[in-house]
Short mmCIF file of C-alpha atoms in Angstrom, two decimals:
data_model
loop_
_atom_site.label_atom_id
_atom_site.label_comp_id
_atom_site.label_asym_id
_atom_site.label_seq_id
_atom_site.Cartn_x
_atom_site.Cartn_y
_atom_site.Cartn_z
CA MET A 1 12.49 -1.16 40.39
CA ALA A 2 13.28 -4.20 41.20
CA ALA A 3 14.42 -5.50 44.48
CA SER A 4 17.22 -5.40 43.74
CA GLY A 5 17.88 -1.75 43.09
CA ARG A 6 17.98 -2.31 39.13
CA THR A 7 16.06 -1.01 36.83
CA ALA A 8 13.46 -3.62 35.86
CA ARG A 9 14.27 -4.98 32.24
CA PRO A 10 12.45 -3.82 29.12
CA GLU A 11 10.29 -6.30 27.68
CA VAL A 12 7.35 -6.76 25.26
CA ILE A 13 4.52 -8.14 25.72
CA TRP A 14 5.07 -10.67 21.76
CA ALA A 15 7.12 -11.86 24.08
CA ARG A 16 5.27 -12.60 26.59
CA PRO A 17 3.78 -16.20 26.28
CA GLU A 18 0.12 -15.58 26.37
CA ARG A 19 -0.64 -18.60 28.92
CA ALA A 20 2.12 -20.69 31.48
CA GLY A 21 2.94 -23.92 29.79
CA ARG A 22 1.61 -25.59 33.00
CA GLY A 23 -0.79 -24.24 35.64
CA PRO A 24 -5.19 -23.69 34.98
CA ARG A 25 -6.19 -21.34 31.71
CA PRO A 26 -5.92 -17.84 31.83
CA ALA A 27 -9.06 -16.39 32.89
CA HIS A 28 -9.35 -13.28 30.14
CA THR A 29 -7.26 -13.69 27.11
CA ARG A 30 -5.91 -10.27 25.78
CA ALA A 31 -7.88 -10.61 22.67
CA GLU A 32 -10.62 -9.80 25.56
CA ILE A 33 -8.94 -7.56 27.20
CA ALA A 34 -7.80 -5.49 23.83
CA ALA A 35 -11.73 -5.23 22.46
CA ALA A 36 -12.97 -4.07 25.53
CA ALA A 37 -9.60 -1.80 24.84
CA VAL A 38 -11.17 -0.27 22.03
CA ARG A 39 -14.95 -0.57 23.33
CA VAL A 40 -14.54 2.02 25.63
CA ALA A 41 -11.42 5.09 23.44
CA ASP A 42 -14.48 3.88 20.19
CA ALA A 43 -17.55 5.05 22.76
CA GLU A 44 -15.19 8.23 25.41
CA GLY A 45 -11.56 9.04 24.25
CA LEU A 46 -8.74 8.05 25.21
CA ASP A 47 -8.45 9.09 28.45
CA ALA A 48 -11.50 6.75 29.72
CA VAL A 49 -9.09 3.94 28.62
CA SER A 50 -8.16 3.39 32.33
CA MET A 51 -6.29 -0.56 33.63
CA ARG A 52 -9.25 0.27 36.32
CA ARG A 53 -11.57 0.27 33.37
CA VAL A 54 -10.65 -1.99 31.27
CA ALA A 55 -10.51 -4.88 34.37
CA ALA A 56 -14.60 -3.33 34.86
CA GLU A 57 -15.51 -4.20 31.38
CA ILE A 58 -14.05 -7.80 31.73
CA GLY A 59 -15.09 -7.60 35.31
CA CYS A 60 -12.00 -8.80 36.99
CA GLY A 61 -9.95 -6.61 39.44
CA THR A 62 -7.51 -3.63 38.22
CA MET A 63 -4.14 -5.69 40.69
CA SER A 64 -5.70 -9.07 37.99
CA LEU A 65 -5.24 -6.97 35.42
CA TYR A 66 -1.97 -6.21 36.29
CA ASN A 67 -0.96 -9.51 35.75
CA TYR A 68 -2.07 -9.82 31.60
CA VAL A 69 -1.23 -6.32 30.96
CA PRO A 70 1.65 -4.92 33.18
CA ARG A 71 1.63 -1.11 31.61
CA LYS A 72 -1.09 0.92 30.50
CA GLU A 73 1.31 1.53 27.29
CA GLU A 74 1.73 -2.59 26.94
CA LEU A 75 -2.38 -1.70 27.11
CA TYR A 76 -2.26 0.73 24.00
CA GLU A 77 -0.13 -1.28 21.81
CA LEU A 78 -2.41 -4.40 22.35
CA MET A 79 -5.59 -1.60 21.83
CA VAL A 80 -2.94 -0.17 18.01
CA ASP A 81 -2.87 -4.41 17.05
CA ALA A 82 -6.75 -5.20 17.60
CA VAL A 83 -7.12 -2.56 15.38
CA VAL A 84 -4.63 -2.62 12.47
CA ALA A 85 -6.10 -6.76 12.43
CA GLY A 86 -9.26 -4.91 10.50
CA TYR A 87 -6.92 -4.09 7.25
CA ASP A 88 -8.35 -7.00 4.19
CA LEU A 89 -4.92 -8.13 3.49
CA SER A 90 -6.89 -10.78 2.36
CA ARG A 91 -6.13 -10.67 -1.66
CA GLU A 92 -2.22 -10.74 -3.45
CA PRO A 93 -1.25 -7.49 -4.22
CA SER A 94 -1.88 -6.98 -7.84
CA GLY A 95 1.03 -5.98 -9.46
CA ASP A 96 0.09 -1.64 -9.47
CA TRP A 97 2.11 -0.70 -6.51
CA ARG A 98 0.44 2.84 -6.43
CA ALA A 99 -2.74 0.91 -6.63
CA ASP A 100 -2.40 -0.75 -3.65
CA LEU A 101 -0.79 1.53 -1.85
CA LYS A 102 -3.58 3.67 -2.33
CA ALA A 103 -6.04 1.02 -1.26
CA LEU A 104 -3.79 0.78 1.57
CA ALA A 105 -4.41 4.10 2.65
CA GLY A 106 -8.44 3.90 2.23
CA GLN A 107 -8.37 1.11 4.26
CA THR A 108 -5.86 3.74 6.85
CA ARG A 109 -8.09 6.87 7.00
CA ALA A 110 -11.57 4.28 6.74
CA LEU A 111 -9.62 2.83 10.01
CA MET A 112 -8.97 5.68 12.27
CA HIS A 113 -12.39 7.16 11.64
CA ARG A 114 -13.51 3.94 13.18
CA HIS A 115 -11.17 4.80 15.21
CA PRO A 116 -10.86 8.46 16.04
CA TRP A 117 -8.31 7.57 19.16
CA VAL A 118 -5.99 5.87 16.73
CA PRO A 119 -3.76 8.60 15.68
CA ARG A 120 -3.40 9.48 19.28
CA LEU A 121 -1.29 5.94 19.71
CA MET A 122 0.82 6.09 15.77
CA SER A 123 4.15 5.53 17.28
CA PRO A 124 7.05 3.36 15.78
CA VAL A 125 7.41 1.16 19.18
CA TYR A 126 3.89 -0.29 18.21
CA GLY A 127 4.75 -1.09 15.28
CA PHE A 128 6.18 -4.76 16.29
CA SER A 129 2.74 -5.94 16.86
CA PRO A 130 1.62 -9.51 15.61
CA ASN A 131 -1.65 -7.33 12.83
CA ALA A 132 1.47 -4.67 12.75
CA LEU A 133 3.53 -7.28 11.43
CA ARG A 134 0.93 -8.91 8.78
CA TYR A 135 0.59 -5.23 7.89
CA PHE A 136 4.41 -4.24 6.85
CA GLU A 137 4.87 -7.17 5.41
CA TYR A 138 2.53 -6.73 2.93
CA ALA A 139 2.66 -3.41 2.12
CA LEU A 140 6.85 -4.76 1.05
CA TRP A 141 5.10 -6.88 -1.16
CA ALA A 142 3.40 -4.68 -2.78
CA MET A 143 5.72 -2.27 -3.44
CA GLU A 144 7.77 -5.13 -5.23
CA THR A 145 7.14 -4.04 -8.39
CA LEU A 146 9.20 -0.54 -7.32
CA ASP A 147 12.39 0.07 -7.95
CA VAL A 148 13.85 1.77 -4.96
CA GLU A 149 16.46 0.20 -2.63
CA SER A 150 14.89 -1.57 0.73
CA GLY A 151 15.93 1.53 2.94
CA THR A 152 13.43 3.62 0.27
CA LYS A 153 10.13 1.43 0.66
CA VAL A 154 10.89 1.64 4.06
CA GLU A 155 10.91 5.90 4.07
CA LEU A 156 7.55 6.33 1.66
CA LEU A 157 4.98 3.86 3.46
CA ALA A 158 6.07 6.42 7.22
CA MET A 159 5.82 9.10 5.11
CA LEU A 160 2.50 8.03 3.58
CA ASN A 161 1.40 6.83 7.38
CA GLY A 162 2.37 10.48 8.64
CA VAL A 163 0.91 12.10 6.50
CA ILE A 164 -3.05 10.71 6.52
CA THR A 165 -2.07 10.00 10.20
CA ALA A 166 -2.09 13.96 9.95
CA TYR A 167 -4.77 14.79 7.04
CA VAL A 168 -6.66 12.27 9.88
CA SER A 169 -6.38 14.62 12.74
CA ASN A 170 -6.93 17.50 10.81
CA GLU A 171 -10.29 15.99 9.31
CA LEU A 172 -11.06 14.45 12.91
CA ALA A 173 -9.99 17.75 15.11
CA THR A 174 -13.06 20.30 12.23
CA ALA A 175 -15.37 17.11 13.13
CA GLU A 176 -15.15 17.11 16.55
CA ARG A 177 -15.25 21.64 16.77
CA ALA A 178 -18.26 21.41 14.78
CA ARG A 179 -20.43 19.42 16.71
CA ALA A 180 -19.26 21.34 19.86
CA SER A 181 -19.80 24.36 18.23
CA PRO A 182 -23.30 25.82 20.61
CA TYR A 183 -24.13 27.09 16.93
CA PRO A 184 -26.38 26.05 13.84
CA PRO A 185 -24.20 23.58 11.86
CA GLY A 186 -22.48 26.26 8.90
CA GLU A 187 -23.18 29.31 10.68
CA GLU A 188 -20.37 29.50 12.26
CA GLU A 189 -18.22 28.49 8.74
CA ALA A 190 -20.43 30.95 7.54
CA VAL A 191 -19.22 33.76 9.30
CA ARG A 192 -16.05 33.16 9.87
CA ALA A 193 -15.35 33.33 4.74
CA ALA A 194 -17.59 36.70 5.75
CA TYR A 195 -14.61 37.78 7.94
CA LEU A 196 -12.09 36.65 6.51
CA MET A 197 -13.49 37.66 3.01
CA ARG A 198 -14.26 41.41 4.65
CA VAL A 199 -10.21 41.35 5.76
CA LEU A 200 -8.87 40.41 2.14
CA SER A 201 -11.18 43.14 0.16
CA GLU A 202 -9.11 45.93 2.19
CA GLY A 203 -6.39 45.09 0.15
CA ARG A 204 -3.76 44.12 2.48
CA TYR A 205 -2.91 40.19 1.78
CA PRO A 206 -3.25 40.35 -2.50
CA ARG A 207 -1.34 37.62 -2.48
CA MET A 208 -3.87 35.42 -0.58
CA ALA A 209 -6.94 37.89 -1.70
CA ARG A 210 -6.26 36.39 -5.69
CA THR A 211 -5.69 32.49 -4.18
CA LEU A 212 -8.98 32.39 -2.46
CA THR A 213 -10.73 33.61 -5.31
CA GLU A 214 -8.81 31.83 -7.87
CA GLY A 215 -9.29 28.66 -5.75
CA PRO A 216 -12.03 25.88 -6.43
CA GLY A 217 -14.47 27.40 -3.98
CA ALA A 218 -16.36 24.32 -2.16
CA ILE A 219 -13.33 21.68 -1.39
CA ASP A 220 -14.06 17.96 -2.32
CA LEU A 221 -11.87 16.35 1.11
CA ASP A 222 -12.36 13.44 -0.84
CA GLU A 223 -9.84 14.44 -3.61
CA VAL A 224 -7.75 16.27 -1.44
CA PHE A 225 -7.02 12.97 0.15
CA ALA A 226 -5.90 10.92 -2.48
CA ARG A 227 -4.13 14.25 -4.74
CA ALA A 228 -2.19 14.05 -1.37
CA ILE A 229 -1.01 10.09 -1.67
CA ASP A 230 -0.01 10.13 -5.37
CA ARG A 231 1.47 13.66 -4.63
CA ILE A 232 4.53 11.56 -2.26
CA LEU A 233 3.70 8.30 -4.29
CA ASP A 234 5.17 10.94 -7.39
CA GLY A 235 7.64 12.12 -5.65
CA PHE A 236 9.32 8.16 -5.08
CA GLU A 237 8.34 6.64 -8.67
CA ALA A 238 10.51 9.70 -9.88
CA GLU A 239 13.52 8.14 -8.39
CA GLY A 240 13.01 5.01 -9.09
CA ARG A 241 13.33 6.27 -13.02
CA SER A 242 15.88 7.60 -12.23
CA GLY A 243 18.25 5.78 -10.27
CA ALA A 244 17.21 2.94 -13.15
#
């Protein structure tokens, strides 16, 4: 609470100057703080990130860190922005909006695998940072040839990122479970698959049995990801054609 008894007004960290016009140069930068927090999260997970831990990483006191980042939520915002800076947006869009969005989707998936904690922080709240705005501007540029309303383009981008986040979260959870398994690689999966086949052979689940036996067998996650993205783009492309 503020000294007057009223709740302090919310602020956007990017609207606050990193350095005051007068006085000594700050000992640390936001980029340095964000990089330290990202290192901790990459190595030990998001739960290991605390103001105390990040302060220790950059060599300052915990209370001093609050002078740079008043709230932990703003530290998260700095972290997300630092990761989003990893997009390669150096080339102009090709003019093929589908190809360009698929390329962006691939980059998003790769970034989330490099920083497995990112899906937990995906939120529109962090969409106003400099690098997030840079990404958003580029995505809209890539969609200039898509003949739908501007609001529909925003919906497309939101849906795309939502599906990617869910997909990668599942990939990461599966990989984490495999790493935590006390059994040799693949052994637990094989036992579970054998159990499922045995249950299905009893005839109580005929539709599941038919579906799984007619399925493709081994699943290529990259191909499944590509098909998921294509199906989203198909829907929005059809909307553009119908409105033409």
